[in-house]
PDB file of C-alpha atoms in Angstrom:
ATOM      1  CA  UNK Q 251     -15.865 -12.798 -41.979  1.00 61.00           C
ATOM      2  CA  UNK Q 252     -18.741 -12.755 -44.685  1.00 67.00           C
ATOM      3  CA  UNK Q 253     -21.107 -12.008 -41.941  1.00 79.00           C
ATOM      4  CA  UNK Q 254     -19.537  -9.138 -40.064  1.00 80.00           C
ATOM      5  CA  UNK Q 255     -18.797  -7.488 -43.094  1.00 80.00           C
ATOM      6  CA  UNK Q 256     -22.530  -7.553 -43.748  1.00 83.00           C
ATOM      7  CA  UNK Q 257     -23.036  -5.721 -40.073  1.00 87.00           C
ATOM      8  CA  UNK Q 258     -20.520  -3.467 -40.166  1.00 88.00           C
ATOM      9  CA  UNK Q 259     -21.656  -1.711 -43.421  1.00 87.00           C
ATOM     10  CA  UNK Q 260     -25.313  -2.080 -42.890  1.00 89.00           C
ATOM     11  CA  UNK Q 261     -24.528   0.188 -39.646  1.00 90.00           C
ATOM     12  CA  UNK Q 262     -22.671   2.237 -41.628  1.00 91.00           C
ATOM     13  CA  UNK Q 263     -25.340   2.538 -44.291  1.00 90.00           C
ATOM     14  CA  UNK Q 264     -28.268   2.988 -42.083  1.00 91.00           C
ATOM     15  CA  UNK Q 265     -26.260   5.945 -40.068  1.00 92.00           C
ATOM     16  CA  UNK Q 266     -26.088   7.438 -43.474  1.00 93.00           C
ATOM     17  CA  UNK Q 267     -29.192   6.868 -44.499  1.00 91.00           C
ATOM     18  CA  UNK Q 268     -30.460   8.928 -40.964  1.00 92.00           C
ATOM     19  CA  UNK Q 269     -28.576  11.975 -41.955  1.00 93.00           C
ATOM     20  CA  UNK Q 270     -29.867  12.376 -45.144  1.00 92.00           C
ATOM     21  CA  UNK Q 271     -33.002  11.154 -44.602  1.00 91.00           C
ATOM     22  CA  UNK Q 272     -34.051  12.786 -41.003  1.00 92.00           C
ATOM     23  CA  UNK Q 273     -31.612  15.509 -40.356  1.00 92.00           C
ATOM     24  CA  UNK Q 274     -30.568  17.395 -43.147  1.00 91.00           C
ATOM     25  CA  UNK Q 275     -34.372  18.052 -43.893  1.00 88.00           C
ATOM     26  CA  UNK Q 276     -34.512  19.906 -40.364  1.00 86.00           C
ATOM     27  CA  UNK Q 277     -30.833  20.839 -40.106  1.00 85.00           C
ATOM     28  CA  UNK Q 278     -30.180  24.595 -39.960  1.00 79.00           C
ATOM     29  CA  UNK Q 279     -28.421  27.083 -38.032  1.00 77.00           C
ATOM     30  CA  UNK Q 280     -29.512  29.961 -36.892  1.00 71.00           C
ATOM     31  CA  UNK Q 281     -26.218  32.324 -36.648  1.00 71.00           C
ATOM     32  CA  UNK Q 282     -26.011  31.314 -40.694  1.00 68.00           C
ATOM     33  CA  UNK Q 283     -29.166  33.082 -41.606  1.00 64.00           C
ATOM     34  CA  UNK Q 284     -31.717  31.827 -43.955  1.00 67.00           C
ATOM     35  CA  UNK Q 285     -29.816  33.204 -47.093  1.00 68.00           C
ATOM     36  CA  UNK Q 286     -26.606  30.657 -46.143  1.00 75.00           C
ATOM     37  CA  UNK Q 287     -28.996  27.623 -45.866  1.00 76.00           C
ATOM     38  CA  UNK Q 288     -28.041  26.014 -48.690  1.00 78.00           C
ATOM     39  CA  UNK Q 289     -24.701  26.245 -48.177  1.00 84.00           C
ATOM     40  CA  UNK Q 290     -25.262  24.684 -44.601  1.00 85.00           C
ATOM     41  CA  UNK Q 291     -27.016  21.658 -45.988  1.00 86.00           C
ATOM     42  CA  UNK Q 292     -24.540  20.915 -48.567  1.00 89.00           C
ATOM     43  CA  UNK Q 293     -21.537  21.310 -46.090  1.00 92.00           C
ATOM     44  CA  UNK Q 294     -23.848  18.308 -44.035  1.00 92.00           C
ATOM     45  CA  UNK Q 295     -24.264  16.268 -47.324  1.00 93.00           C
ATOM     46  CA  UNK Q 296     -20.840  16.646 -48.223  1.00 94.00           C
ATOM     47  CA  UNK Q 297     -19.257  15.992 -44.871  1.00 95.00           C
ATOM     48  CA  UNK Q 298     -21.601  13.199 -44.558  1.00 95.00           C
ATOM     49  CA  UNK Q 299     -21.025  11.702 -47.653  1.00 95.00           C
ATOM     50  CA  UNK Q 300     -17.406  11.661 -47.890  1.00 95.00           C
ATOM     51  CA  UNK Q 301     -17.155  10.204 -43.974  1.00 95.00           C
ATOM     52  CA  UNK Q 302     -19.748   7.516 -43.977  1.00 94.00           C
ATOM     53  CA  UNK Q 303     -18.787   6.486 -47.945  1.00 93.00           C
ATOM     54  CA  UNK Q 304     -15.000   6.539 -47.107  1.00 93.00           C
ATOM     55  CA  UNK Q 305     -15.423   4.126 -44.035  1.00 93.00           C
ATOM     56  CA  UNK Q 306     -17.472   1.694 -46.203  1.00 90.00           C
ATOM     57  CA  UNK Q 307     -14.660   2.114 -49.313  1.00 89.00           C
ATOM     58  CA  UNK Q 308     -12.052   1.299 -46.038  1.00 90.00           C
ATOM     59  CA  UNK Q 309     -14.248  -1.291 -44.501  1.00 87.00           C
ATOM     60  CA  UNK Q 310     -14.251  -3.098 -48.094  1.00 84.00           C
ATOM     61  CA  UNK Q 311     -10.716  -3.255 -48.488  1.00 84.00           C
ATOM     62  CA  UNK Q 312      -9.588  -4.427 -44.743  1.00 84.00           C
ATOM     63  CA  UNK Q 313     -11.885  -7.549 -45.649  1.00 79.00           C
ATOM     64  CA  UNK Q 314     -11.067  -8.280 -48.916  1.00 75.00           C
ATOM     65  CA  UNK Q 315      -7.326  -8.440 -47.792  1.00 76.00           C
ATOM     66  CA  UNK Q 316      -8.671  -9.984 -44.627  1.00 75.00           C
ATOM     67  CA  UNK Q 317     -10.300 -12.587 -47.005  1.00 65.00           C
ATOM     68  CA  UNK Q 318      -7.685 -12.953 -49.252  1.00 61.00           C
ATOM     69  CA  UNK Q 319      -4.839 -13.652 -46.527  1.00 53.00           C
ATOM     70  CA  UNK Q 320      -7.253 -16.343 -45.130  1.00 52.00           C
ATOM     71  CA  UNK Q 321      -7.890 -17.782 -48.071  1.00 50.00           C
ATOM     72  CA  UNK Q 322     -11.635 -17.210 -48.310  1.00 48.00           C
ATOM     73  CA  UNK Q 323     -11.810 -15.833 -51.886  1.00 48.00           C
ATOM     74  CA  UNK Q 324      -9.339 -16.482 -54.952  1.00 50.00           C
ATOM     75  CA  UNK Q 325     -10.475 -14.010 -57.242  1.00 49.00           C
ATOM     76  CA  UNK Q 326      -6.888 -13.086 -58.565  1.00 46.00           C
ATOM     77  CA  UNK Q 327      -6.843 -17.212 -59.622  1.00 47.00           C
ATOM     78  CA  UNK Q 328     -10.007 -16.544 -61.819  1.00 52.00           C
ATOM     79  CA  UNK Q 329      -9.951 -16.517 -65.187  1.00 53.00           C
ATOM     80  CA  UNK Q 330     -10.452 -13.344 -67.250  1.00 52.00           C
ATOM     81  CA  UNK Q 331     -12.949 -14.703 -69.467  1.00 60.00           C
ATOM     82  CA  UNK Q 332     -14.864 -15.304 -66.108  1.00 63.00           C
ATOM     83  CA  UNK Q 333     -14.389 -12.389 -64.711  1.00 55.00           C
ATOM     84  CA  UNK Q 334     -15.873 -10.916 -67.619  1.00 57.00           C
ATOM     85  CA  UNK Q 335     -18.644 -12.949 -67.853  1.00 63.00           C
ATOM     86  CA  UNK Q 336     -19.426 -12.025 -64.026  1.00 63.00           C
ATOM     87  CA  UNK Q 337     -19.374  -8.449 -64.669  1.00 60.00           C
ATOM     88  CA  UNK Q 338     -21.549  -8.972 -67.798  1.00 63.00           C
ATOM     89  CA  UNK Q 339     -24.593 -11.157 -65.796  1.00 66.00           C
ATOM     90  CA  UNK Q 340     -24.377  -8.711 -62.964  1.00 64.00           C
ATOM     91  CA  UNK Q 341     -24.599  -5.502 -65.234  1.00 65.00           C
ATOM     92  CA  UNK Q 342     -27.632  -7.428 -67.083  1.00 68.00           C
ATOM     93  CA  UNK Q 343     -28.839  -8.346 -63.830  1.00 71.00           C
ATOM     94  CA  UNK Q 344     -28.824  -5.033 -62.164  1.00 76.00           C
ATOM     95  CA  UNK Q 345     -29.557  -2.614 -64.768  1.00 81.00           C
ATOM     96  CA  UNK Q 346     -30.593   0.329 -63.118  1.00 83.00           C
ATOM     97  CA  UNK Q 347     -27.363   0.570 -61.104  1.00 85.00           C
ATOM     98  CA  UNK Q 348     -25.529  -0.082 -64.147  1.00 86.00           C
ATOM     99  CA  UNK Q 349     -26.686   3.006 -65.678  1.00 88.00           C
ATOM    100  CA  UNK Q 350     -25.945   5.237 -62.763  1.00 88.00           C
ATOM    101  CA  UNK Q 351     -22.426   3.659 -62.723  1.00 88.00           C
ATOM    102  CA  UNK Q 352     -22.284   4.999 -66.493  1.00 91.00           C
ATOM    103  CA  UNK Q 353     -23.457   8.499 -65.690  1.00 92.00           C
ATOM    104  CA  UNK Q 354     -20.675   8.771 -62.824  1.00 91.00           C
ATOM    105  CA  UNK Q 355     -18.353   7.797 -65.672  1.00 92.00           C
ATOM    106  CA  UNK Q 356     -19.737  10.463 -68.004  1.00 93.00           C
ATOM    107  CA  UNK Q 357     -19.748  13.155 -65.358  1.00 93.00           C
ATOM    108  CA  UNK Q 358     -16.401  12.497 -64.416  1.00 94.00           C
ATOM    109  CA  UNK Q 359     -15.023  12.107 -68.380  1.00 95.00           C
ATOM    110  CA  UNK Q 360     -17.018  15.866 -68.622  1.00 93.00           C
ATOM    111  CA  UNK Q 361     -15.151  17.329 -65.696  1.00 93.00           C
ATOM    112  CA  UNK Q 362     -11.771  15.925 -66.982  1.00 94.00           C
ATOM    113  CA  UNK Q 363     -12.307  16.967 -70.447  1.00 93.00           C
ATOM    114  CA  UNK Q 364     -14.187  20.746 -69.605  1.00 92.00           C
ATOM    115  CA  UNK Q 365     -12.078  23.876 -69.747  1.00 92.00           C
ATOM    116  CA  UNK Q 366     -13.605  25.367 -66.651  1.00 90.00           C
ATOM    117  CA  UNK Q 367     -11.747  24.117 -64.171  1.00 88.00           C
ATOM    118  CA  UNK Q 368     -12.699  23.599 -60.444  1.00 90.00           C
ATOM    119  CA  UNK Q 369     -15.699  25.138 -61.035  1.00 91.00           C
ATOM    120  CA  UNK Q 370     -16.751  21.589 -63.180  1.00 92.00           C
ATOM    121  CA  UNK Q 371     -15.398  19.724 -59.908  1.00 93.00           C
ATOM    122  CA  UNK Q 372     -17.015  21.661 -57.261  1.00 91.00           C
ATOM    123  CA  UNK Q 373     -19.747  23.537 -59.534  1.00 88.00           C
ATOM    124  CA  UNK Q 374     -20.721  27.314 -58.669  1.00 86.00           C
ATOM    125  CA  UNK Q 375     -21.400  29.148 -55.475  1.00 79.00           C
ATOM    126  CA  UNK Q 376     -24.511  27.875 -53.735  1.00 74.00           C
ATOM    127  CA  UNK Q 377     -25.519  25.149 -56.655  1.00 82.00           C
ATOM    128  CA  UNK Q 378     -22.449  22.933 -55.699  1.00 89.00           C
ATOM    129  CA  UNK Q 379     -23.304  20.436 -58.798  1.00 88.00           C
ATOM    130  CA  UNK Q 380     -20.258  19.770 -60.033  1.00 91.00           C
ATOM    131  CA  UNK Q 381     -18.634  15.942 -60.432  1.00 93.00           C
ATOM    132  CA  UNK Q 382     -17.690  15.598 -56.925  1.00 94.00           C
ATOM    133  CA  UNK Q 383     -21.370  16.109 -55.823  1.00 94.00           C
ATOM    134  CA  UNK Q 384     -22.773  13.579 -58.351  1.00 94.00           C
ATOM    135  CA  UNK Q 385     -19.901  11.000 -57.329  1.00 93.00           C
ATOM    136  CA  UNK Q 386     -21.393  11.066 -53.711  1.00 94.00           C
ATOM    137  CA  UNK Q 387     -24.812  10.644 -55.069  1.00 93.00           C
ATOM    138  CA  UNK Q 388     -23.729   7.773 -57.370  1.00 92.00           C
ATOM    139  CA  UNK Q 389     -22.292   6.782 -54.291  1.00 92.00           C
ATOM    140  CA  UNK Q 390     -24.901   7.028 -51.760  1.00 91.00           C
ATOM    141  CA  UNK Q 391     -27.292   5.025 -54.120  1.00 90.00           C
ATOM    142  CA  UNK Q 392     -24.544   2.247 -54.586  1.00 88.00           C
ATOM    143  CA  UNK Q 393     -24.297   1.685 -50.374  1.00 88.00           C
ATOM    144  CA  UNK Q 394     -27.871   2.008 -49.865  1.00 88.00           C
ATOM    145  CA  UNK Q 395     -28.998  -0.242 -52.665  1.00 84.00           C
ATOM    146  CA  UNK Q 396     -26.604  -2.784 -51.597  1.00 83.00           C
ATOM    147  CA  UNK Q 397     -26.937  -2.549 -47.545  1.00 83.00           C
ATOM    148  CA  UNK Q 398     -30.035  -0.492 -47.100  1.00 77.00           C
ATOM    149  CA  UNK Q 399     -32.592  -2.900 -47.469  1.00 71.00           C
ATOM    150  CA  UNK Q 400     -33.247  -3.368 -43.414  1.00 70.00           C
ATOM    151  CA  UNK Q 401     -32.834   0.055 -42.512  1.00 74.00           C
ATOM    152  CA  UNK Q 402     -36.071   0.339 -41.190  1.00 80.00           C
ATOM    153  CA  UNK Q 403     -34.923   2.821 -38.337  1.00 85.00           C
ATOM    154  CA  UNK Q 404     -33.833   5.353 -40.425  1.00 86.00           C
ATOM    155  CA  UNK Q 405     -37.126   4.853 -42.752  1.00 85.00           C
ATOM    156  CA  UNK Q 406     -39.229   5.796 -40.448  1.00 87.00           C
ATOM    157  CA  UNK Q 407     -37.172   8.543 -39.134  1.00 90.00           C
ATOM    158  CA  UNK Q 408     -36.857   9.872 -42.201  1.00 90.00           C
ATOM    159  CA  UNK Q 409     -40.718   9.795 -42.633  1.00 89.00           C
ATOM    160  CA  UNK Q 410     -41.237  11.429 -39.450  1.00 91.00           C
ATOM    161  CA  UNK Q 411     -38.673  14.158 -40.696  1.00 91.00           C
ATOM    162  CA  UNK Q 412     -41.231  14.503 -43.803  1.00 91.00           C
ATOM    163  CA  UNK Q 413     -44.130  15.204 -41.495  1.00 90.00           C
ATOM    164  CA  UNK Q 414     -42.491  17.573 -39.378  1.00 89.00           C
ATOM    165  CA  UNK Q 415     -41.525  19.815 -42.718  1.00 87.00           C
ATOM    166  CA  UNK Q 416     -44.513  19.626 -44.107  1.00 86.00           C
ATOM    167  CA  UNK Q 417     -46.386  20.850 -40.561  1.00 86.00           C
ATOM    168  CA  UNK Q 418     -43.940  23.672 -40.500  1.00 83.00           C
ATOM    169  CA  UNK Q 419     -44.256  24.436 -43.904  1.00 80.00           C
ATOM    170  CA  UNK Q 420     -48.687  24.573 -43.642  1.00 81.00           C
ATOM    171  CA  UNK Q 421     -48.026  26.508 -40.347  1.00 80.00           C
ATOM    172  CA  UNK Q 422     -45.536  29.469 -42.206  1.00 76.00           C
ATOM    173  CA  UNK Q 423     -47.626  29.288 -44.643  1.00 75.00           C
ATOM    174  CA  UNK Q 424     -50.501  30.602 -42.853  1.00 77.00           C
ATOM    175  CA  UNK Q 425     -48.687  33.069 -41.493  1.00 73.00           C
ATOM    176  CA  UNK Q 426     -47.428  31.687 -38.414  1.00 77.00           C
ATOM    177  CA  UNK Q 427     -43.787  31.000 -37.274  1.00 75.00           C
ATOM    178  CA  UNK Q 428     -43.382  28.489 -34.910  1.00 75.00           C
ATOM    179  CA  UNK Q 429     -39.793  28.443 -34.818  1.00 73.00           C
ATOM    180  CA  UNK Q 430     -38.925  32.189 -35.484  1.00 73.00           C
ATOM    181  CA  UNK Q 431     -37.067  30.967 -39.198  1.00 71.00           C
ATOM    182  CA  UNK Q 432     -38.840  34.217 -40.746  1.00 69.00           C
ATOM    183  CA  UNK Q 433     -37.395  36.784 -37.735  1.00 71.00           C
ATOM    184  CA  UNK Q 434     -36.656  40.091 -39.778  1.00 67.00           C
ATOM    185  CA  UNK Q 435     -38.326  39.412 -42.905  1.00 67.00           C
ATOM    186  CA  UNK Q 436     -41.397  41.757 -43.849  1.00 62.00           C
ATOM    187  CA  UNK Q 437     -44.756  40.501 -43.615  1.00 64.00           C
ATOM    188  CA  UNK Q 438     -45.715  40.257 -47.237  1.00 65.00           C
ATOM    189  CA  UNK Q 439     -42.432  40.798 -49.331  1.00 66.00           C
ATOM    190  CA  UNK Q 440     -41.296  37.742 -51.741  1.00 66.00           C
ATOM    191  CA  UNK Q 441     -38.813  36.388 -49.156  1.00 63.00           C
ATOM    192  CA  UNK Q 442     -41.773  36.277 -46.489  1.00 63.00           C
ATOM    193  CA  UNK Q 443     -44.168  34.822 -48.919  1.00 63.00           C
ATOM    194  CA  UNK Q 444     -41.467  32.268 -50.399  1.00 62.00           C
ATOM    195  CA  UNK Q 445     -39.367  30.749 -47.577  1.00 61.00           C
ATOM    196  CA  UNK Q 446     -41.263  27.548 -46.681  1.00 55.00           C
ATOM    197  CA  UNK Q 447     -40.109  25.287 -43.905  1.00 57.00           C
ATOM    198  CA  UNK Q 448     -36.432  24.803 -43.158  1.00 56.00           C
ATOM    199  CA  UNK Q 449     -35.350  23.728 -46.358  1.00 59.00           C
ATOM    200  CA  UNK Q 450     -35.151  27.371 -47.457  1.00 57.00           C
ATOM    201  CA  UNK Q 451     -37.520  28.439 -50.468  1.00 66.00           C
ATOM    202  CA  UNK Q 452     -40.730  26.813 -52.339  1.00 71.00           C
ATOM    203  CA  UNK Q 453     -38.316  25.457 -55.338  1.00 72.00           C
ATOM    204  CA  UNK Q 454     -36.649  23.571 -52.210  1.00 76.00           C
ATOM    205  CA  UNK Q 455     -40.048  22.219 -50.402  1.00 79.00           C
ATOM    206  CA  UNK Q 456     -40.856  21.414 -54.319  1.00 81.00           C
ATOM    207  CA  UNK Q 457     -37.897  19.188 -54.723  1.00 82.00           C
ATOM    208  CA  UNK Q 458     -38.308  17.654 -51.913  1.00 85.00           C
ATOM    209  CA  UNK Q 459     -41.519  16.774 -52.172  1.00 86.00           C
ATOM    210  CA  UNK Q 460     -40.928  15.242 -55.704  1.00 87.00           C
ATOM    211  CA  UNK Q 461     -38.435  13.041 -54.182  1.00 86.00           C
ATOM    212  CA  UNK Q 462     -40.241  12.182 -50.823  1.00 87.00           C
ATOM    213  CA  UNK Q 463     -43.647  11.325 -51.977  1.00 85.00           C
ATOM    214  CA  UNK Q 464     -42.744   8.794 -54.686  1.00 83.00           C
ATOM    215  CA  UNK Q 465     -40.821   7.364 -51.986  1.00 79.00           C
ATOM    216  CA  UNK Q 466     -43.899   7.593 -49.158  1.00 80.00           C
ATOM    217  CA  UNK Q 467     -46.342   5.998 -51.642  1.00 82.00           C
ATOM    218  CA  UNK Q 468     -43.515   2.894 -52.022  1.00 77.00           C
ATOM    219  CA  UNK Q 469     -43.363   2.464 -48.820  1.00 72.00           C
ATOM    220  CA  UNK Q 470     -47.021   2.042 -48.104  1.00 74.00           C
ATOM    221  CA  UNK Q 471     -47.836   0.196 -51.781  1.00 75.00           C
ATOM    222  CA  UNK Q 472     -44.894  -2.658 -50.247  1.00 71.00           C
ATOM    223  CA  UNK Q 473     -46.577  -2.731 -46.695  1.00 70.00           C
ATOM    224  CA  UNK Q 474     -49.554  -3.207 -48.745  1.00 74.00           C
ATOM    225  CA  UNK Q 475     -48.613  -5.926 -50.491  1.00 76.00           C
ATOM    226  CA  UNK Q 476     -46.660  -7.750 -47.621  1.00 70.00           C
ATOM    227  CA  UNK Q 477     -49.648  -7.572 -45.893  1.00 72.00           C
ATOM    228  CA  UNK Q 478     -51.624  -8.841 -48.348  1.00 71.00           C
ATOM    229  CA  UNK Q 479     -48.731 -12.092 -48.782  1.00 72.00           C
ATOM    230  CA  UNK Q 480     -49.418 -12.619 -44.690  1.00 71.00           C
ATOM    231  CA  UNK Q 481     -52.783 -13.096 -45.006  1.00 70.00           C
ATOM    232  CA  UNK Q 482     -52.514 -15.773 -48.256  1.00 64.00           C
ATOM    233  CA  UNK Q 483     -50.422 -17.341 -46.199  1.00 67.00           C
ATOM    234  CA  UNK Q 484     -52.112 -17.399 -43.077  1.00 58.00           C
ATOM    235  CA  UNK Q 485     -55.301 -18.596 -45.297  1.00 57.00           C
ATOM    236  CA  UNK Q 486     -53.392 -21.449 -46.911  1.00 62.00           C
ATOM    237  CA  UNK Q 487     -52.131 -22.344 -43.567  1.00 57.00           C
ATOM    238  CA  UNK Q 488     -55.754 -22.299 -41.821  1.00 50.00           C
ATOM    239  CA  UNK Q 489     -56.256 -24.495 -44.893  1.00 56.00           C
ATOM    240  CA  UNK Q 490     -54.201 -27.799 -44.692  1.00 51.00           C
ATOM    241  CA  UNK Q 491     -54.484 -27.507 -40.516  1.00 47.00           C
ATOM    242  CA  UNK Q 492     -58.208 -28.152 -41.874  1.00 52.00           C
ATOM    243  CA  UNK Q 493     -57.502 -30.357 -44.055  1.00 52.00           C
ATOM    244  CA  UNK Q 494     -54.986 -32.406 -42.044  1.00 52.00           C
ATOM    245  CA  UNK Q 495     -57.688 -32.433 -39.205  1.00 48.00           C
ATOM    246  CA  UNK Q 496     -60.437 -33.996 -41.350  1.00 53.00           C
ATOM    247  CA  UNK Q 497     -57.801 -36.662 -42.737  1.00 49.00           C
ATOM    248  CA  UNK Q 498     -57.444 -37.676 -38.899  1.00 46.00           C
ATOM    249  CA  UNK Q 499     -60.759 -37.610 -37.934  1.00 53.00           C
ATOM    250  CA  UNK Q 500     -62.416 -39.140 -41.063  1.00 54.00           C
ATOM    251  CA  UNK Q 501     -64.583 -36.699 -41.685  1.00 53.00           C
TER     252      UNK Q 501
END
């Protein structure tokens, strides 16, 4: 049961993780126009989010009831003073997704406490950061933290997504428009000069870029390392077949 819980929401995850990481960069429709491109990526996020997060929150409680009709876990015949002691080793264990757990909670005390409405829910027209957006981040981070590690697939997809933005983005910025996203705009004015690649603008190419190459450079600096692990073991390896050789031989 354990075990196909693990593969269902690592498919789940790693679907998710594709999205966000190698379409929404790209994603755009034309009949939308340029100006509604934000809107058009956040509808994806959104849509995104809520689907592949609700079928993980669904998948989570058909196998703990699965689990608990077949006896597998008896966490209801705990103790509260272990249950409380769990909580406290894992949130001193895992500290960094503690504190995002506490900033949901703040963001969504802050939308139940503010005076402006929906509009603290859902935030304003075209910057949608309001509490439901930072719940599906919180959330995003939670399923990919927990089931992301072997998503390799989407990785690399969403590194190849990276490339292809940042091509597009050199090439507009030269002047040419290989994919006709500038059609109507005048040669020269600020909207010609400042809509980079198809995330929309330069503060978007920016932003992504902040978030993108921290996350390149990781990538490599663990491949790095890994590598470097293969090889000291390899070495040690090479090492007592050497040594176990010498012992037979006498030598």
């Amino acid at each position: 049961m354990e075990n196909r819980k693990e593969e269902f929401l690592k498919i789940v995850c790693q679907s998710y993780l594709i999205v966000i990481l190698a379409v929404l960069p790209l994603y755009y429709i034309p009949w939308n126009g340029y100006y509604k491109l934000g809107d058009t990526k956040y509808y994806l996020y959104r849509n995104v989010s809520l689907l592949c997060q609700g079928i993980a929150l669904l998948a989570l409680c058909v196998f703990a009831v699965s689990s608990r009709w077949t006896g597998e876990h008896r966490i209801f015949a705990r103790s509260l003073a272990e249950v409380v002691k769990k909580s406290v080793d894992k949130c001193r264990t895992h500290a960094v997704t503690t504190a995002v757990c506490l900033y949901g909670i703040c963001a969504l005390l802050s939308a139940i406490c503010s005076p402006y409405g929906s509009i603290a829910w859902n935030g304003e027209r075209e910057w949608y950061m309001g509490a439901v957006t930072i719940c599906l981040m919180i959330g995003g981070f939670l399923l990919t933290a927990k089931y992301g590690g072997s998503c390799k697939t989407a990785i690399w997809l969403g590194e190849a997504a990276f490339v292809a933005v940042t091509l597009i983005g050199l090439l507009q910025k030269l002047g040419y428009d290989p994919l006709g996203l500038l059609k109507g705009y005048v040669v020269g004015d600020w909207e010609f000069t400042h809509m980079l690649t198809t995330l929309g603008n330069s503060n978007w190419l920016s932003g992504y870029y902040s978030v993108m190459f921290p996350f390149s450079m990781t990538l490599f600096h663990r491949a790095v390392e890994a590598g470097k692990k293969r090889s000291h073991t390899a070495g040690r390896n090479v090492q007592y077949v050497g040594h176990d050789a010498s012992a037979f031989t006498g030598k």
